[in-house]
């Protein structure tokens, strides 16, 4: 490891949680003669916001956005941009001025941007600075709860690529998603808690933590659903329920187990064709005192894409026109060349354009790609 990288690593690990970028900037200025600035992607995935004062970068053609979208180094004149991403979680972009000249220096700056992502993820529990700086607007209380509940917004591993997004991003209420990876299996839940404001957020939080509790106890998928169902019913006695899709993917074989507990819609993009992936409808979580759940199975192939959306997507309407199934299928078909995070961002942007502003109902979109590790 070079002396410069050793100094960088020491600065990152020694920095207070709310001063990571300043400590890093000082050592990079000293060792590389380069000034850096962190641009954080906002909650809506619509702007890159400087951590310090400065205008947001919102035009998709800007070099910062090209670096973010393509997850690669971009040089524009005397400025270089590097994606700040950890395990697929896209946090933002590191802007470097002047741009590095040598390939070795550019390689080190790319590594530094990745190290910064990991440090920012670790620091998030100890400071509000980065969460506050990534906001174009104030979050509602319900939205604050929902975003804090998420495991992240995107994830990339050798065997899969996954992303999810909530809308309206600054005022989401009951829609959410959750995932975890362990022992060669990917667990994915997409939830829609009924109600308004904080009551919907609390309901979804209860179901999410109940599902996590059962999953972390090593229980099979059906028991995860049953225990979460009992937890929601015990609290609300059938007056409130959570529509949930529970998925468990074997990353080696591609076998998927699924429980449709009044779930959002699932579509499969395979070889350029989009088909709905219907499942046997089972009761939403918390509707009755004791519901039994039975998983169904189907197989995914390498290169398959699953798109999961809540009713806030396909029921979105403007005047007498409804977004609907045909528009959904056309959109999903067009996303084949996009990474999952770009796909969900573009879908919800398209939906906002369709309704002419923020959505009235919550919407969640989740995109899962299977990659080379899953067997055909």
XYZ file of C-alpha atoms in Angstrom:
376
model
C 0.000 0.000 0.000
C 1.368 3.448 -0.895
C 2.138 6.023 1.767
C -0.648 8.176 0.335
C -3.251 5.444 0.719
C -2.046 4.685 4.237
C -2.592 8.351 5.143
C -6.042 8.292 3.550
C -7.114 5.198 5.465
C -5.863 6.703 8.727
C -7.767 9.928 8.075
C -10.987 8.035 7.361
C -10.778 5.862 10.459
C -9.661 8.686 12.771
C -12.276 11.218 11.681
C -15.288 12.055 13.864
C -18.498 10.758 12.299
C -19.628 14.217 11.183
C -16.210 15.318 9.842
C -15.205 12.400 7.624
C -15.187 14.396 4.385
C -13.209 17.286 5.907
C -10.525 14.947 7.273
C -10.346 13.191 3.923
C -10.212 16.483 2.015
C -7.277 17.682 4.106
C -5.144 14.617 3.461
C -5.991 14.485 -0.258
C -5.079 18.163 -0.642
C -1.770 17.496 1.108
C -0.861 14.205 -0.591
C -2.406 14.657 -4.050
C -2.771 18.453 -4.441
C -6.428 17.860 -5.314
C -9.531 19.461 -3.825
C -12.532 17.179 -3.284
C -16.223 17.720 -2.761
C -18.874 15.121 -1.923
C -22.160 15.234 -3.830
C -24.934 13.223 -2.139
C -27.874 11.802 -4.079
C -31.172 13.035 -2.689
C -34.035 10.848 -1.498
C -35.899 11.141 -4.797
C -32.812 10.220 -6.864
C -33.376 13.487 -8.718
C -30.456 15.669 -7.582
C -26.862 15.447 -6.427
C -26.439 17.790 -3.471
C -23.080 19.195 -2.304
C -22.338 18.340 1.301
C -21.227 21.951 1.762
C -22.935 24.960 0.208
C -23.551 24.940 -3.520
C -26.277 24.448 -6.110
C -27.737 20.976 -6.678
C -26.787 19.062 -9.813
C -30.080 18.009 -11.375
C -29.470 17.778 -15.136
C -29.036 14.131 -16.250
C -26.423 15.206 -18.817
C -24.045 16.606 -16.212
C -20.764 14.688 -15.795
C -21.548 14.070 -12.108
C -24.770 12.280 -13.118
C -22.963 10.288 -15.803
C -20.537 9.070 -13.139
C -23.437 8.213 -10.818
C -25.539 6.475 -13.468
C -22.745 4.515 -15.137
C -20.827 3.908 -11.901
C -17.556 4.876 -13.507
C -14.953 7.615 -13.547
C -15.877 10.643 -15.662
C -13.519 13.478 -16.564
C -14.862 16.804 -17.774
C -12.187 19.398 -18.466
C -10.162 19.869 -15.309
C -12.610 18.039 -13.033
C -12.893 14.322 -12.313
C -15.856 12.439 -10.843
C -15.871 9.076 -9.053
C -18.907 7.115 -7.786
C -19.195 6.849 -4.001
C -20.718 3.385 -3.691
C -20.413 0.578 -1.143
C -21.638 -2.943 -1.977
C -23.952 -1.456 -4.577
C -25.435 1.229 -2.293
C -25.061 4.417 -4.321
C -24.420 7.320 -1.965
C -23.214 9.948 -4.390
C -20.194 11.173 -6.326
C -16.761 12.500 -5.343
C -15.804 15.591 -7.353
C -12.038 16.100 -7.713
C -10.322 19.245 -8.991
C -8.000 19.313 -10.805
C -8.592 15.961 -12.492
C -5.901 13.380 -11.793
C -3.345 12.946 -14.541
C -1.849 9.497 -14.049
C -3.667 6.178 -14.208
C -2.243 5.228 -10.803
C -3.651 8.352 -9.176
C -7.046 7.871 -10.825
C -7.084 4.281 -9.577
C -6.313 5.429 -6.039
C -9.031 8.083 -6.165
C -11.550 5.482 -7.329
C -10.537 3.293 -4.377
C -10.784 6.279 -2.029
C -14.333 6.968 -3.207
C -15.288 3.374 -2.358
C -13.592 3.579 1.042
C -15.470 6.817 1.688
C -18.772 5.080 0.910
C -18.096 2.397 3.496
C -17.106 4.981 6.117
C -20.241 7.028 5.462
C -22.390 3.915 5.860
C -20.675 3.102 9.160
C -20.984 6.699 10.388
C -24.699 7.003 9.611
C -25.671 5.609 13.017
C -23.652 8.298 14.786
C -24.522 11.515 12.970
C -27.443 13.132 11.146
C -25.217 15.271 8.953
C -25.259 13.186 5.773
C -28.933 12.249 6.002
C -29.814 15.926 6.421
C -27.565 17.051 3.572
C -29.201 14.583 1.152
C -32.612 16.323 1.378
C -34.037 18.810 -1.050
C -37.123 19.148 1.162
C -38.142 18.286 4.672
C -39.399 14.733 5.153
C -42.749 14.123 6.774
C -42.555 12.187 10.040
C -43.978 9.086 8.325
C -41.366 9.332 5.571
C -38.611 9.746 8.170
C -39.741 6.484 9.747
C -39.976 4.648 6.425
C -36.554 5.653 5.132
C -34.921 4.755 8.461
C -36.564 1.328 8.215
C -34.967 0.413 4.882
C -31.894 -1.850 4.654
C -30.595 0.397 1.859
C -31.701 1.430 -1.593
C -29.503 -0.771 -3.777
C -27.316 -3.822 -3.451
C -24.924 -5.566 -5.841
C -23.353 -8.942 -5.202
C -21.855 -11.513 -7.607
C -25.142 -13.395 -7.832
C -27.723 -10.583 -7.949
C -28.360 -6.889 -8.341
C -31.232 -5.301 -6.442
C -32.747 -1.861 -5.941
C -35.878 -0.288 -4.526
C -37.386 3.183 -4.347
C -40.292 4.836 -2.497
C -42.578 7.564 -3.811
C -43.592 10.232 -2.919
C -40.067 10.181 -1.550
C -40.475 13.031 0.911
C -43.969 12.022 2.076
C -44.210 8.224 1.750
C -46.500 6.548 4.288
C -47.121 2.792 4.237
C -45.158 1.315 1.325
C -41.764 -0.218 2.024
C -39.360 -3.040 1.240
C -36.794 -5.094 3.115
C -34.041 -7.526 2.157
C -31.251 -9.614 3.629
C -28.622 -11.969 2.230
C -27.333 -14.968 4.154
C -25.934 -18.443 3.479
C -26.515 -18.327 -0.253
C -30.094 -17.087 0.026
C -31.683 -13.717 -0.631
C -34.775 -12.723 1.350
C -36.931 -9.932 -0.078
C -40.181 -8.503 1.280
C -42.309 -5.762 -0.303
C -44.972 -4.275 1.977
C -47.985 -1.981 1.772
C -49.400 -0.994 5.140
C -52.905 0.500 5.016
C -53.699 3.858 6.508
C -52.429 7.416 6.436
C -49.440 9.241 7.850
C -47.609 7.870 10.854
C -50.261 5.209 11.512
C -49.416 3.561 8.171
C -45.682 3.890 8.849
C -46.075 2.324 12.300
C -48.078 -0.547 10.834
C -45.455 -1.275 8.184
C -42.694 -0.987 10.777
C -44.413 -3.544 12.997
C -44.767 -6.017 10.131
C -41.165 -5.461 8.992
C -39.682 -6.028 12.442
C -41.882 -9.077 12.990
C -40.672 -10.563 9.697
C -37.049 -9.777 10.573
C -37.440 -11.316 14.011
C -38.789 -14.555 12.535
C -36.192 -14.605 9.750
C -33.301 -14.036 12.151
C -34.578 -16.906 14.280
C -34.012 -19.163 11.257
C -37.692 -19.876 10.623
C -38.919 -20.965 7.183
C -40.804 -18.530 4.974
C -44.299 -19.776 5.906
C -43.571 -19.363 9.608
C -42.151 -15.897 9.012
C -45.461 -14.907 7.447
C -47.514 -16.567 10.208
C -45.647 -14.897 13.058
C -45.815 -11.474 11.409
C -49.526 -12.059 10.777
C -50.057 -12.815 14.469
C -48.056 -9.762 15.551
C -50.116 -7.394 13.392
C -53.415 -9.000 14.445
C -52.476 -8.848 18.133
C -51.941 -5.120 17.810
C -54.916 -4.204 15.607
C -57.401 -7.102 16.008
C -58.089 -7.305 12.280
C -58.861 -3.596 11.806
C -55.565 -3.017 9.987
C -53.523 -5.240 7.719
C -50.352 -5.220 5.608
C -50.294 -6.469 2.034
C -46.977 -8.259 1.682
C -44.972 -10.212 -0.848
C -42.399 -12.538 0.749
C -39.642 -13.970 -1.435
C -36.738 -16.303 -0.705
C -34.262 -16.950 -3.531
C -31.687 -19.737 -3.542
C -28.801 -17.929 -5.215
C -27.143 -21.164 -6.361
C -30.101 -22.945 -7.956
C -32.300 -19.966 -8.868
C -35.283 -21.524 -7.070
C -37.636 -18.933 -5.648
C -40.146 -19.484 -2.864
C -42.906 -16.901 -2.688
C -45.910 -16.037 -0.527
C -48.473 -13.599 -1.880
C -50.115 -12.158 1.224
C -52.244 -9.631 -0.646
C -49.067 -8.556 -2.317
C -47.943 -5.931 -4.820
C -47.729 -6.988 -8.486
C -44.759 -8.977 -9.771
C -43.599 -9.009 -13.408
C -40.870 -11.089 -15.034
C -38.696 -9.775 -17.861
C -37.086 -12.712 -19.675
C -35.496 -12.657 -23.129
C -37.076 -9.302 -23.890
C -40.625 -10.362 -23.024
C -42.643 -9.239 -20.008
C -45.156 -11.504 -18.296
C -47.053 -11.146 -15.049
C -45.945 -13.659 -12.428
C -49.209 -14.345 -10.609
C -49.258 -16.278 -7.358
C -52.011 -17.840 -5.303
C -53.570 -15.031 -3.285
C -53.373 -15.487 0.492
C -54.615 -13.280 3.302
C -52.759 -10.042 4.077
C -50.823 -10.000 7.331
C -53.039 -9.213 10.313
C -56.421 -9.676 8.659
C -57.452 -12.693 10.758
C -56.432 -14.120 14.098
C -54.650 -17.152 12.714
C -53.866 -17.504 9.026
C -51.803 -20.287 7.516
C -49.441 -19.550 4.656
C -48.033 -21.861 2.002
C -45.121 -20.900 -0.248
C -45.190 -21.444 -3.983
C -42.078 -22.132 -6.028
C -40.801 -21.063 -9.409
C -37.364 -20.817 -10.994
C -35.335 -17.865 -12.184
C -32.706 -18.054 -14.898
C -29.518 -16.103 -15.333
C -30.433 -12.746 -16.861
C -34.009 -12.682 -15.534
C -35.392 -9.479 -14.090
C -38.204 -9.321 -11.533
C -40.053 -6.024 -11.221
C -42.327 -5.602 -8.205
C -44.675 -2.631 -7.843
C -47.433 -1.686 -5.435
C -50.936 -0.596 -6.425
C -49.787 3.027 -6.187
C -48.007 2.426 -9.512
C -50.534 0.641 -11.706
C -53.534 2.463 -10.180
C -52.023 5.942 -10.625
C -54.453 8.081 -12.569
C -54.863 11.504 -14.086
C -58.403 12.546 -14.973
C -60.036 9.503 -16.545
C -56.727 7.925 -17.591
C -55.035 5.189 -15.539
C -51.371 4.186 -15.812
C -52.393 0.543 -16.015
C -50.942 -2.799 -16.988
C -50.101 -2.069 -20.625
C -47.974 0.951 -19.709
C -46.268 -1.076 -16.984
C -45.346 -3.862 -19.377
C -44.044 -1.416 -21.980
C -41.938 0.325 -19.383
C -40.459 -2.850 -17.872
C -39.571 -4.085 -21.376
C -37.631 -0.860 -22.007
C -35.601 -1.177 -18.793
C -33.558 -4.182 -19.928
C -30.373 -2.150 -20.468
C -30.703 -0.169 -17.224
C -29.223 -1.104 -13.864
C -31.930 -1.837 -11.250
C -31.562 1.517 -9.468
C -31.816 3.401 -12.762
C -34.831 1.276 -13.687
C -36.840 2.044 -10.528
C -35.825 5.705 -10.620
C -36.897 6.028 -14.243
C -40.176 4.192 -13.625
C -41.219 6.456 -10.775
C -40.071 9.545 -12.691
C -42.220 8.394 -15.610
C -45.119 7.930 -13.214
C -44.722 11.453 -11.787
C -44.713 12.822 -15.332
C -47.882 10.847 -16.091
C -49.821 12.276 -13.137
C -48.234 15.715 -13.466
C -46.596 15.899 -10.028
C -46.347 13.949 -6.804
C -48.370 10.771 -6.441
C -51.480 10.862 -4.278
C -51.009 7.251 -3.185
C -47.825 5.595 -1.978
C -45.816 3.663 -4.526
C -42.929 1.247 -4.171
C -40.888 -0.230 -7.005
C -38.302 -2.988 -6.531
C -36.129 -4.481 -9.263
C -34.160 -7.727 -8.890
C -31.714 -9.069 -11.484
C -30.219 -12.550 -11.356
C -26.649 -12.667 -12.580
C -24.095 -15.300 -13.510
C -23.988 -17.078 -10.164
C -27.541 -18.370 -10.516
C -27.741 -21.537 -12.560
C -29.858 -21.759 -15.700
